[in-house]
Coordinates of C-alpha atoms (C1' of nucleotides) in Angstrom, one line a residue:
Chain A
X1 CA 28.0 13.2 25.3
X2 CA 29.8 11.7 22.4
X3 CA 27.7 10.0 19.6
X4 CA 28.6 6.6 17.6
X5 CA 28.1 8.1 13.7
X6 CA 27.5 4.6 12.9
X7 CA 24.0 4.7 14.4
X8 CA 21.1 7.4 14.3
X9 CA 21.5 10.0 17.1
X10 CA 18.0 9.9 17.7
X11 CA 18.3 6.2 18.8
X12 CA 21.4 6.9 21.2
X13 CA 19.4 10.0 22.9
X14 CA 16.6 7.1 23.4
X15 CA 19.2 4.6 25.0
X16 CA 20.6 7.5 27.2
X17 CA 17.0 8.3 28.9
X18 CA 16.8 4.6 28.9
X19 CA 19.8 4.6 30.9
X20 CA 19.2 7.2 32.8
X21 CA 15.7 6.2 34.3
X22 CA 17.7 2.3 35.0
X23 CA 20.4 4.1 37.0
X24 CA 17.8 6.3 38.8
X25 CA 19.0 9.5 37.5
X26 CA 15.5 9.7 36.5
X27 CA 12.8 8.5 38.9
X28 CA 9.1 8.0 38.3
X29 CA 7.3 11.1 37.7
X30 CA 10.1 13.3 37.4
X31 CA 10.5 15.8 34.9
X32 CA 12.6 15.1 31.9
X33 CA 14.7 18.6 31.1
X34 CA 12.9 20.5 28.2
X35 CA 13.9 19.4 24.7
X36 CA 15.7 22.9 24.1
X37 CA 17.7 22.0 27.2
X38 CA 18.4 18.7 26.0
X39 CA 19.2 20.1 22.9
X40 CA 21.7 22.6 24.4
X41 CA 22.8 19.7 26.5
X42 CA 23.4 17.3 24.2
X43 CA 24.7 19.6 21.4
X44 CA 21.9 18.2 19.1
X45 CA 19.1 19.9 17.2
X46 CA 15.2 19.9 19.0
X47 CA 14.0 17.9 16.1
X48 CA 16.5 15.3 16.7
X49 CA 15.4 15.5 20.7
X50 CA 11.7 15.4 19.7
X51 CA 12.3 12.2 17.8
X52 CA 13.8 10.4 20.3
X53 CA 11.6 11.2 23.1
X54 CA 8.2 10.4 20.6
X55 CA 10.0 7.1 20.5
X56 CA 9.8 6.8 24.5
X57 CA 6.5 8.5 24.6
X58 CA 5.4 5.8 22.5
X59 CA 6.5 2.9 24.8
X60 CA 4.8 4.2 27.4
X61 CA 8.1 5.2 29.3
X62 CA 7.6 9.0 28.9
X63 CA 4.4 11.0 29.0
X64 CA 3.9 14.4 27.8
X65 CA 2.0 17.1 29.0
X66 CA 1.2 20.0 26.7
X67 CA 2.7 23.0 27.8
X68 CA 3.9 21.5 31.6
X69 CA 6.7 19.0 29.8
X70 CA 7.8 15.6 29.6
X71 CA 7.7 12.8 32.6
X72 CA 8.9 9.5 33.5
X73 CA 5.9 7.3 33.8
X74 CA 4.8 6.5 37.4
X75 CA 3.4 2.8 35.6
X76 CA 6.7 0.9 37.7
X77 CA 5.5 -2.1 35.6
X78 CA 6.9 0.0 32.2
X79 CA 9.8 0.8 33.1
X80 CA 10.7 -2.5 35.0
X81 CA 9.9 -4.1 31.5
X82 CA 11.7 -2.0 30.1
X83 CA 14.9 -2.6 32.1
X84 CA 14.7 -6.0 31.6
X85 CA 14.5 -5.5 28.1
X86 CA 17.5 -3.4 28.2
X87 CA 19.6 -5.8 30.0
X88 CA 18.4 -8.8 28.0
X89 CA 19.3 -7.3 24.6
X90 CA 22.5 -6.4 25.7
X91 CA 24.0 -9.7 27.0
X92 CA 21.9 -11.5 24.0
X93 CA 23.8 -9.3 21.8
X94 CA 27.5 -10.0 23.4
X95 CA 26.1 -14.1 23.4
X96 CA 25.6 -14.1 19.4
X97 CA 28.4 -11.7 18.8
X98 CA 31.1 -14.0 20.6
X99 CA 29.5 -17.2 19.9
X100 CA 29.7 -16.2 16.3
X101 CA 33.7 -16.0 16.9
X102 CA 32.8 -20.3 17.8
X103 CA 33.7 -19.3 21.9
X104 CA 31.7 -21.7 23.9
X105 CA 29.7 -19.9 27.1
X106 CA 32.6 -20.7 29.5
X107 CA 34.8 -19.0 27.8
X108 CA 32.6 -15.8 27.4
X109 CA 32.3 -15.6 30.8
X110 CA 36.0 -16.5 31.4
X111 CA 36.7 -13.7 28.8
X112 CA 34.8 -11.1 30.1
X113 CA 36.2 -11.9 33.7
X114 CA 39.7 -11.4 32.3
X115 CA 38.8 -8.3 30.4
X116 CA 37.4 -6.9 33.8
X117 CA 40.3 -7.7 35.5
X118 CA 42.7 -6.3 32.4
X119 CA 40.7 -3.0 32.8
X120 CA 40.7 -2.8 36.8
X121 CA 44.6 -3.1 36.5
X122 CA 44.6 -0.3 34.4
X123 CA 42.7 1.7 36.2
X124 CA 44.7 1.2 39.5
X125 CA 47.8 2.7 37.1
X126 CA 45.9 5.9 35.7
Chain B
X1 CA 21.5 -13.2 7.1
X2 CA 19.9 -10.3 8.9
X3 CA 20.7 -6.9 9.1
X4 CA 20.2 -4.3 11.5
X5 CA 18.6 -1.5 10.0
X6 CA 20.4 0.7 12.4
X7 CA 24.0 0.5 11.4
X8 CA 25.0 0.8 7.8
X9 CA 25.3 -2.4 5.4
X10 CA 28.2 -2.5 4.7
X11 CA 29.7 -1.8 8.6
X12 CA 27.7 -5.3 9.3
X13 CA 29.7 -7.2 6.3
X14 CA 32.6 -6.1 7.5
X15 CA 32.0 -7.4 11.0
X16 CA 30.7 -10.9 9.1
X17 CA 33.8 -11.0 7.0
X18 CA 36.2 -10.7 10.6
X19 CA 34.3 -13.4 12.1
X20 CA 34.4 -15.6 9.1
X21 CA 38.1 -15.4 9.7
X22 CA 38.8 -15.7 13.2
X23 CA 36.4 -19.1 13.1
X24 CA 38.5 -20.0 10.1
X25 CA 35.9 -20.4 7.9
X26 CA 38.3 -18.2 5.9
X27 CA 42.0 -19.0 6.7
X28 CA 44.8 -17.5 5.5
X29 CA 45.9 -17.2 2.3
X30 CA 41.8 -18.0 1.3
X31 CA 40.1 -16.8 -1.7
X32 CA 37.6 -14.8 -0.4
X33 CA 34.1 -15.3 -2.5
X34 CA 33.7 -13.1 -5.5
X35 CA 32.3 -9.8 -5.0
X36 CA 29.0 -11.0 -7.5
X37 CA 28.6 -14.4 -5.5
X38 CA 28.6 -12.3 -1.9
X39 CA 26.3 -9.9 -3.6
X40 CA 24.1 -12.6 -4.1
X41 CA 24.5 -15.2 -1.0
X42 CA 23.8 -12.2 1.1
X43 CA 21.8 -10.4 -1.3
X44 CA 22.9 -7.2 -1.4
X45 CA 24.4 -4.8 -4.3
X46 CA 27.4 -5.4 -5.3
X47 CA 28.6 -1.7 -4.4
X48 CA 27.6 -2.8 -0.8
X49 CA 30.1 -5.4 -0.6
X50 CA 32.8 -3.6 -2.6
X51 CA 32.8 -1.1 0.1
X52 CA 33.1 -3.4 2.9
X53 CA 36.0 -5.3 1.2
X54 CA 38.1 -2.0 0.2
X55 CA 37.9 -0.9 3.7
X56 CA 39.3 -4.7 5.0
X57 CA 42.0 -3.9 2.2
X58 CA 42.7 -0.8 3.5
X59 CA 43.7 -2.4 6.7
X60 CA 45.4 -5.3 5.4
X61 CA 42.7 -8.2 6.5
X62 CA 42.3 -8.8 3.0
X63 CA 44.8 -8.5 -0.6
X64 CA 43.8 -7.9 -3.8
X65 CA 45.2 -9.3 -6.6
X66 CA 43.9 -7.9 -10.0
X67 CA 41.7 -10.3 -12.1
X68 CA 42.2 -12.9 -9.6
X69 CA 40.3 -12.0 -6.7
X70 CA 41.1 -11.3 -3.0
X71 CA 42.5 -12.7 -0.5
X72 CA 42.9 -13.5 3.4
X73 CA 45.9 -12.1 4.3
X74 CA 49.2 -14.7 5.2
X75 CA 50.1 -11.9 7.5
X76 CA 48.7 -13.5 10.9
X77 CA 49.9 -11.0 12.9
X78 CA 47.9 -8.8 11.1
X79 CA 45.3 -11.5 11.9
X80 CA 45.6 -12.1 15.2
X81 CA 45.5 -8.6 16.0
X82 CA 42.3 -7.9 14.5
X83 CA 40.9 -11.0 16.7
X84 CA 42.0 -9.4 19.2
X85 CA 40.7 -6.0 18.7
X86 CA 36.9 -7.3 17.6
X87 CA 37.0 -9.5 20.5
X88 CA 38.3 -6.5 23.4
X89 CA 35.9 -4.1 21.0
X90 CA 33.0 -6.5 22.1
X91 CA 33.9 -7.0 25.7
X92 CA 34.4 -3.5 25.8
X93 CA 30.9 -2.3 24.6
X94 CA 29.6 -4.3 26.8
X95 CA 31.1 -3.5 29.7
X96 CA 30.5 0.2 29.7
X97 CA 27.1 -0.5 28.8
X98 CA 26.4 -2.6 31.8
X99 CA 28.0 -0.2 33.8
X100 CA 26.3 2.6 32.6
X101 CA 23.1 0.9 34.4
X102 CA 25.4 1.0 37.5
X103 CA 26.0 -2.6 37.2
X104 CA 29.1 -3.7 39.5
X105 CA 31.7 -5.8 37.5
X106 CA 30.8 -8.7 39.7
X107 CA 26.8 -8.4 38.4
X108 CA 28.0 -8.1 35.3
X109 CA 29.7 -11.7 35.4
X110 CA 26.7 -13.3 37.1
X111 CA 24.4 -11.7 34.6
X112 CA 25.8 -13.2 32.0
X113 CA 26.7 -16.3 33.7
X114 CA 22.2 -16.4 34.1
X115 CA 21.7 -15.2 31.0
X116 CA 23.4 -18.1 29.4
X117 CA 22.3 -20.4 32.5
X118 CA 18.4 -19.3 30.8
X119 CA 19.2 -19.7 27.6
X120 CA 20.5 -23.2 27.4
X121 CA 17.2 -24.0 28.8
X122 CA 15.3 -22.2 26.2
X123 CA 17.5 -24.7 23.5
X124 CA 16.7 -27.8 25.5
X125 CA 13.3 -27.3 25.2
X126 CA 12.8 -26.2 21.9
Chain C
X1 CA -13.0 14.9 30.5
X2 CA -10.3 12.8 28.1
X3 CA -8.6 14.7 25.3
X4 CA -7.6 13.7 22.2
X5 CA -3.7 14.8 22.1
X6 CA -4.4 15.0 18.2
X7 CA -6.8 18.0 17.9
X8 CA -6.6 21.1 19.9
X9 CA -8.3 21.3 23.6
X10 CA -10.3 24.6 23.1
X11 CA -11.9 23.1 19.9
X12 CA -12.4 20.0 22.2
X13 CA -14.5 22.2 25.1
X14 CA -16.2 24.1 22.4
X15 CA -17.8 20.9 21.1
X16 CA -18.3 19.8 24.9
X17 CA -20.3 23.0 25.4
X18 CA -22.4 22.7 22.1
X19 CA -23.5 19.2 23.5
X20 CA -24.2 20.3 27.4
X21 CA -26.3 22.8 24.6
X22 CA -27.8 20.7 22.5
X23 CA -28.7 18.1 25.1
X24 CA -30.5 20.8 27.8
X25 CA -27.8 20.1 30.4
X26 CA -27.1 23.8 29.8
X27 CA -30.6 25.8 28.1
X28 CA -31.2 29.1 26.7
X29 CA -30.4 32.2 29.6
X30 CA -28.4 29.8 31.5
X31 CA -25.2 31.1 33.2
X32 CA -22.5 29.4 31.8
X33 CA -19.8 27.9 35.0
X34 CA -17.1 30.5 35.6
X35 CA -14.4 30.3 33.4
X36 CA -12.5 29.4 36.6
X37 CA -14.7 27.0 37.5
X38 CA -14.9 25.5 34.1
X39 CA -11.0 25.3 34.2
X40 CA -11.2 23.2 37.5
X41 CA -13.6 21.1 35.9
X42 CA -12.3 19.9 33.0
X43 CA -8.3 20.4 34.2
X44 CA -7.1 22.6 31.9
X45 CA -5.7 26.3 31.8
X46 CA -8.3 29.4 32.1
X47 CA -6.7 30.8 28.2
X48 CA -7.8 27.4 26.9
X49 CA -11.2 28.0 28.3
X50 CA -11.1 31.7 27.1
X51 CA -10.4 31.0 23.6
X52 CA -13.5 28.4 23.3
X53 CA -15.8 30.9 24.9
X54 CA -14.4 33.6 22.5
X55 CA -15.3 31.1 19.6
X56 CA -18.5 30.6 20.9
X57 CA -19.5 34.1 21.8
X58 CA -18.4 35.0 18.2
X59 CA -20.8 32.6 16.6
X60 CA -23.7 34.1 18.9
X61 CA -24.3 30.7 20.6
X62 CA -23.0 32.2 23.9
X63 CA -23.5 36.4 24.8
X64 CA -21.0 37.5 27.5
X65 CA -22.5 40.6 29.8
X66 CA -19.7 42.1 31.3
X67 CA -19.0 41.4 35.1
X68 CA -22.2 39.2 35.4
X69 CA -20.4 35.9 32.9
X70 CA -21.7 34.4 29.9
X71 CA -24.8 33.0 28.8
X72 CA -26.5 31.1 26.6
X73 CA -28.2 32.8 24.0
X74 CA -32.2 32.7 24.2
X75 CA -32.6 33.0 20.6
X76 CA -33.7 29.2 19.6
X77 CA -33.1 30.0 16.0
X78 CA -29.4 30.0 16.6
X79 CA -29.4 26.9 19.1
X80 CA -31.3 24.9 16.3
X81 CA -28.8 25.9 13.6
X82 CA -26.5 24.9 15.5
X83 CA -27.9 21.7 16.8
X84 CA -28.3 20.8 13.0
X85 CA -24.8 21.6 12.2
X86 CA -23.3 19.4 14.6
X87 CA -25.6 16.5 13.9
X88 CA -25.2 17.1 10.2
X89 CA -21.4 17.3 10.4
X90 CA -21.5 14.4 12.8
X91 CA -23.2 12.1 9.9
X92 CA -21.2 14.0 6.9
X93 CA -18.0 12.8 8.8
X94 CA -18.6 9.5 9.0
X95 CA -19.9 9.2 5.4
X96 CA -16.7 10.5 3.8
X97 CA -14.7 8.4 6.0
X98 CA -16.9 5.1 5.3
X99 CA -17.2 5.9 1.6
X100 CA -13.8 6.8 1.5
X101 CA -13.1 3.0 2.4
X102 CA -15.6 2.0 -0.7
X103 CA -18.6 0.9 1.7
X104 CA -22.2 1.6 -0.3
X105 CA -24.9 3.4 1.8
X106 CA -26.6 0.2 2.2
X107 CA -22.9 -1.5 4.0
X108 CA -22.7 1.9 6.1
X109 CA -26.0 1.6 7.9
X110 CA -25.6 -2.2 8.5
X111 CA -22.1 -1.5 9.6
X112 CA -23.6 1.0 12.2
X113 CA -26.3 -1.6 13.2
X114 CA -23.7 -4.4 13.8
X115 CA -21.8 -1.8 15.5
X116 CA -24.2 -0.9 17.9
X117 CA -25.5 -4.8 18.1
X118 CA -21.9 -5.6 19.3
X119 CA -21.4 -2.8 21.9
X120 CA -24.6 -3.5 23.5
X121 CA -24.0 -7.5 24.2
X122 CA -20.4 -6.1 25.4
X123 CA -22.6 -4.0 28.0
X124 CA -24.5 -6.7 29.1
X125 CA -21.6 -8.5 29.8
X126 CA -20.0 -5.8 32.0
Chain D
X1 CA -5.8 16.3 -1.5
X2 CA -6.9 18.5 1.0
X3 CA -6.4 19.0 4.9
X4 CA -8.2 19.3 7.8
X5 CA -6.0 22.0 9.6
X6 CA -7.5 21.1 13.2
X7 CA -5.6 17.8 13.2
X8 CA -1.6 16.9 12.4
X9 CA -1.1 16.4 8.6
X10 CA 1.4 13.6 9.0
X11 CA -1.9 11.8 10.7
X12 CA -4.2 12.3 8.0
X13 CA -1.4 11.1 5.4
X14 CA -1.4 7.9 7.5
X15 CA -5.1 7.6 7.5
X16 CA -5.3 8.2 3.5
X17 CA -2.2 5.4 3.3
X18 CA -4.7 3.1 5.6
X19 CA -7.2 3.9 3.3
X20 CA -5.7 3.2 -0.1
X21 CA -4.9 -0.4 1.2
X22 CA -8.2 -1.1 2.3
X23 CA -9.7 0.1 -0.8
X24 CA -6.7 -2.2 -3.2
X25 CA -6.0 0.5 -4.6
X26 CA -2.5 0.0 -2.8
X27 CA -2.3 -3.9 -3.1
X28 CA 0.0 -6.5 -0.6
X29 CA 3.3 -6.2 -1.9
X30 CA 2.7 -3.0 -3.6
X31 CA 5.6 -0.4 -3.7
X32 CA 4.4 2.8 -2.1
X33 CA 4.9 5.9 -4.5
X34 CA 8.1 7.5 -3.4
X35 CA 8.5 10.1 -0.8
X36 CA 9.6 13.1 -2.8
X37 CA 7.0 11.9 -5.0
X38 CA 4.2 11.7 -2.4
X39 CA 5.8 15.2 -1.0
X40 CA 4.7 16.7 -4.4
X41 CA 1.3 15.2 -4.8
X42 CA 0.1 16.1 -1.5
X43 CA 2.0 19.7 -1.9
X44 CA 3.4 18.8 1.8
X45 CA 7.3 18.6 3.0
X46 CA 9.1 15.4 2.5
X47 CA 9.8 15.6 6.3
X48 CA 6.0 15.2 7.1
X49 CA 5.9 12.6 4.1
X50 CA 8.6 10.4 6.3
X51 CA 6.9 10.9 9.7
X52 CA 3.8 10.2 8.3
X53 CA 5.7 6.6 6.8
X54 CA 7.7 5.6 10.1
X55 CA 4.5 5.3 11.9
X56 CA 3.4 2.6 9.4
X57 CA 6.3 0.9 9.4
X58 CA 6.6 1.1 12.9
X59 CA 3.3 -0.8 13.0
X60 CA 3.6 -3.4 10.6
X61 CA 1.7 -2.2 7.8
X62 CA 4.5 -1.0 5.3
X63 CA 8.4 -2.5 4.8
X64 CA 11.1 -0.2 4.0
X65 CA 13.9 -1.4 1.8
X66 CA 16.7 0.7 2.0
X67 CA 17.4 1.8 -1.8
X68 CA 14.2 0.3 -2.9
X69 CA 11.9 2.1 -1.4
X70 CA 8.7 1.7 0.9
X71 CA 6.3 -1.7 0.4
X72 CA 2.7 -2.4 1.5
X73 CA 3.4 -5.6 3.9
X74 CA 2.5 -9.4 2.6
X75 CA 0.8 -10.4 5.5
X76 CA -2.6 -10.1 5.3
X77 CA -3.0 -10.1 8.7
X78 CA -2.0 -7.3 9.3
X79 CA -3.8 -5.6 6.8
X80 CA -7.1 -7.4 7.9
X81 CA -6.6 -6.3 11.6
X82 CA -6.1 -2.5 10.6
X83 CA -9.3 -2.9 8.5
X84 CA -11.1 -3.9 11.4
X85 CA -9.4 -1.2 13.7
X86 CA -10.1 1.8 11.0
X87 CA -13.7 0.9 11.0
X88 CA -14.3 0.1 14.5
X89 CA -12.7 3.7 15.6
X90 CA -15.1 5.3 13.0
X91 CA -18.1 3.9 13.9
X92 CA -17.0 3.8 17.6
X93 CA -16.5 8.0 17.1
X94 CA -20.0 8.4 15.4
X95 CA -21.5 6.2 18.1
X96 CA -20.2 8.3 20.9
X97 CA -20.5 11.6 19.4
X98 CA -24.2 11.1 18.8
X99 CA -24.9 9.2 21.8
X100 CA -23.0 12.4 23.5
X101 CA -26.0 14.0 21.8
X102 CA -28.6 12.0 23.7
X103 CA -29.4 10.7 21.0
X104 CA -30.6 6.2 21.3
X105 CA -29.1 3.5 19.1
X106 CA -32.0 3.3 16.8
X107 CA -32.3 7.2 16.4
X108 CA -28.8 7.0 15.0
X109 CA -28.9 4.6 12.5
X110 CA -32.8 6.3 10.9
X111 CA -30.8 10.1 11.2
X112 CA -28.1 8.0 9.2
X113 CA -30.5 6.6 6.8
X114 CA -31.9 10.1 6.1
X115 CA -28.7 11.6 5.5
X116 CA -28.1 9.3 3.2
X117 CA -31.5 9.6 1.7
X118 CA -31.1 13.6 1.4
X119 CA -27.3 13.4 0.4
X120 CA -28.6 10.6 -2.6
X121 CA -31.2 13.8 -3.8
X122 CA -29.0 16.4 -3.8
X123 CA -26.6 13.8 -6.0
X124 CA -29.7 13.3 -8.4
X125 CA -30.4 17.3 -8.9
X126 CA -26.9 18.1 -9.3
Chain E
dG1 C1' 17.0 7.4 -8.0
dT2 C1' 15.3 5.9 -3.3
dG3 C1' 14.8 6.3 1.6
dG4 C1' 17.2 7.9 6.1
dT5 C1' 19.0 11.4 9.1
dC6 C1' 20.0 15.8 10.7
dT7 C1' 19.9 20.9 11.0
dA8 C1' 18.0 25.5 11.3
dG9 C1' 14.4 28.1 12.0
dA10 C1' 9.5 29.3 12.1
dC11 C1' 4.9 29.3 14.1
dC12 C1' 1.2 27.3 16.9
dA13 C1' -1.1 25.3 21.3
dC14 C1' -1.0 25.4 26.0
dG15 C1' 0.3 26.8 31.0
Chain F
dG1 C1' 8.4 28.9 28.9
dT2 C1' 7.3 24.2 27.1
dG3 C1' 6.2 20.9 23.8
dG4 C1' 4.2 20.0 18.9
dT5 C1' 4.2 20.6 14.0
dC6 C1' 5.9 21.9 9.7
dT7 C1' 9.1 23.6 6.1
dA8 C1' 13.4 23.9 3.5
dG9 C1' 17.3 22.2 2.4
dA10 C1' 21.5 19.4 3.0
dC11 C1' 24.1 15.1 3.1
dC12 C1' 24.5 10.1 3.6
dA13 C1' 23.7 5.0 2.6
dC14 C1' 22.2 1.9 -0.6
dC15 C1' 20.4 0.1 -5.3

DNA sequence: GTGGTCTAGACCACG
DNA sequence: GTGGTCTAGACCACC
């Protein structure tokens, strides 16, 4: 995994997860891999793991057992929330960002189409 | 204006600086605002801004010119380019975030296309 | 039983245990549960049991014959220090805590009257 | 200051920072001594110092200012609603402790009363 | 000078 | 073996 340096580490661990319970990787209940995994995994130190999962564990989207591990909450309410938060803050964040270049909404979504299609093109040439 | 305490000050001037010319709120060849009267219309230290414009100088957005100030560039090639890049930059982001929740590029259109459906309802009733 | 995450479990049971004391749930020469059973019971791991018994044993509130279990002691001297202890700790706590937010004496024990007022008219509402 | 080594000292750091607001001794608005300052007079590691801070800034209570350095929140709200919550949990804890004791309502506030009462005489003989 | 972030490494609580 | 807490110390961003 590669790491923006513009923004803490701990915070882009705590999107990952995020991510990965969205996509499924990570269901309900299961077991997140141990922090000294992760931290092998991610090429990161434990304290920096730790910090980013006491940020979940806060939210109510991890829970921690002492000694067993760390687990997705089985509350589907959380982490539907918390998908929808995800997904919100994202496209509300490309809305300001290009509005504040003056493009009207049509053109966003005209821009983004064109920018998928640029991208599909080059994939087809890899 | 606001800052995000996640990315550095001075990344998030930067960014302000590039939208404040693509709009054209700075055009070319425009005096850009003294260092002291940034410092104070966004009220931050001086050495914040200095950073953020030496690193627009450095790629040629800006010109300084000693005891006068600085300066858009007249180069618009130079401008357009950057419009470019922030603009693909943003799509970009966006795009892999999206589809690091598994969205299809197709979602991705239509989610965008609601969330600005959703907002523009928000505004009419506020 | 709830834990708090923010103190260690085997302190937890060892108070849990002074109480089923002090209250006569468990009285002098009673047979304390099995340690297994105890660990069903309350859902955590026969060590963590162990080390409260230890605890116990060490302060002469509990005396362990091999192969028969534990007991408690029938020496009533060293049930009502004990009892004392805990109430006097109990009161000693929240005295340091009030006064450590400026309340008088006086302000502490109408605090605790309101306290109690208030939690009994929630009851009645249940 | 000294700590209670049965509980996490970044948690009783945040209780004595609750504390010092209630009391005014740390006003609205108030700059909070700086870490490496705190770090020395409580003899702990900056590290726990910061940990200790996030949580009350994650909850409202203090304002960091990057540079500046860490400020007790203006809104009095906030302030009154952790008053209330620090109180409640104490009085909650004694209520449920004693009652854990078998001990009624108006037993606890006259065992209070004489704990004060004998606390007050051993003050006087001193 | 002030806070923020990260690393390395140790030790404890619990299973 | 697994997470939790703490320390020591370094380096960065900002004032």
């Amino acid at each position: 995994m590669e790491f923006d340096d513009k923004v803490p580490i701990y915070y882009q661990i705590e999107q990952y997860i995020d991510r990965e319970i969205i996509t499924g990787n990570l269901a309900p209940g299961d077991q997140v891999p141990a922090v000294r995994q992760l931290a092998l995994t991610l090429t990161v130190n434990v304290n920096t793991i730790q910090r980013a999962l006491a940020e979940l564990i806060r939210q109510g989207i991890l829970v921690s057992e002492r000694g067993k591990g760390n687990f997705v909450t089985t509350d589907t309410m959380v982490i539907a929330k918390m998908k929808r938060r995800v997904i919100e803050t994202e496209l509300a964040k490309t809305y300001e960002h290009l509005a504040g270049l003056d493009m009207a909404p049509a053109e966003m979504v005209a821009a983004l189409e064109a920018y998928i299609e640029t991208r599909e093109e080059g994939e087809r040439h890899e």
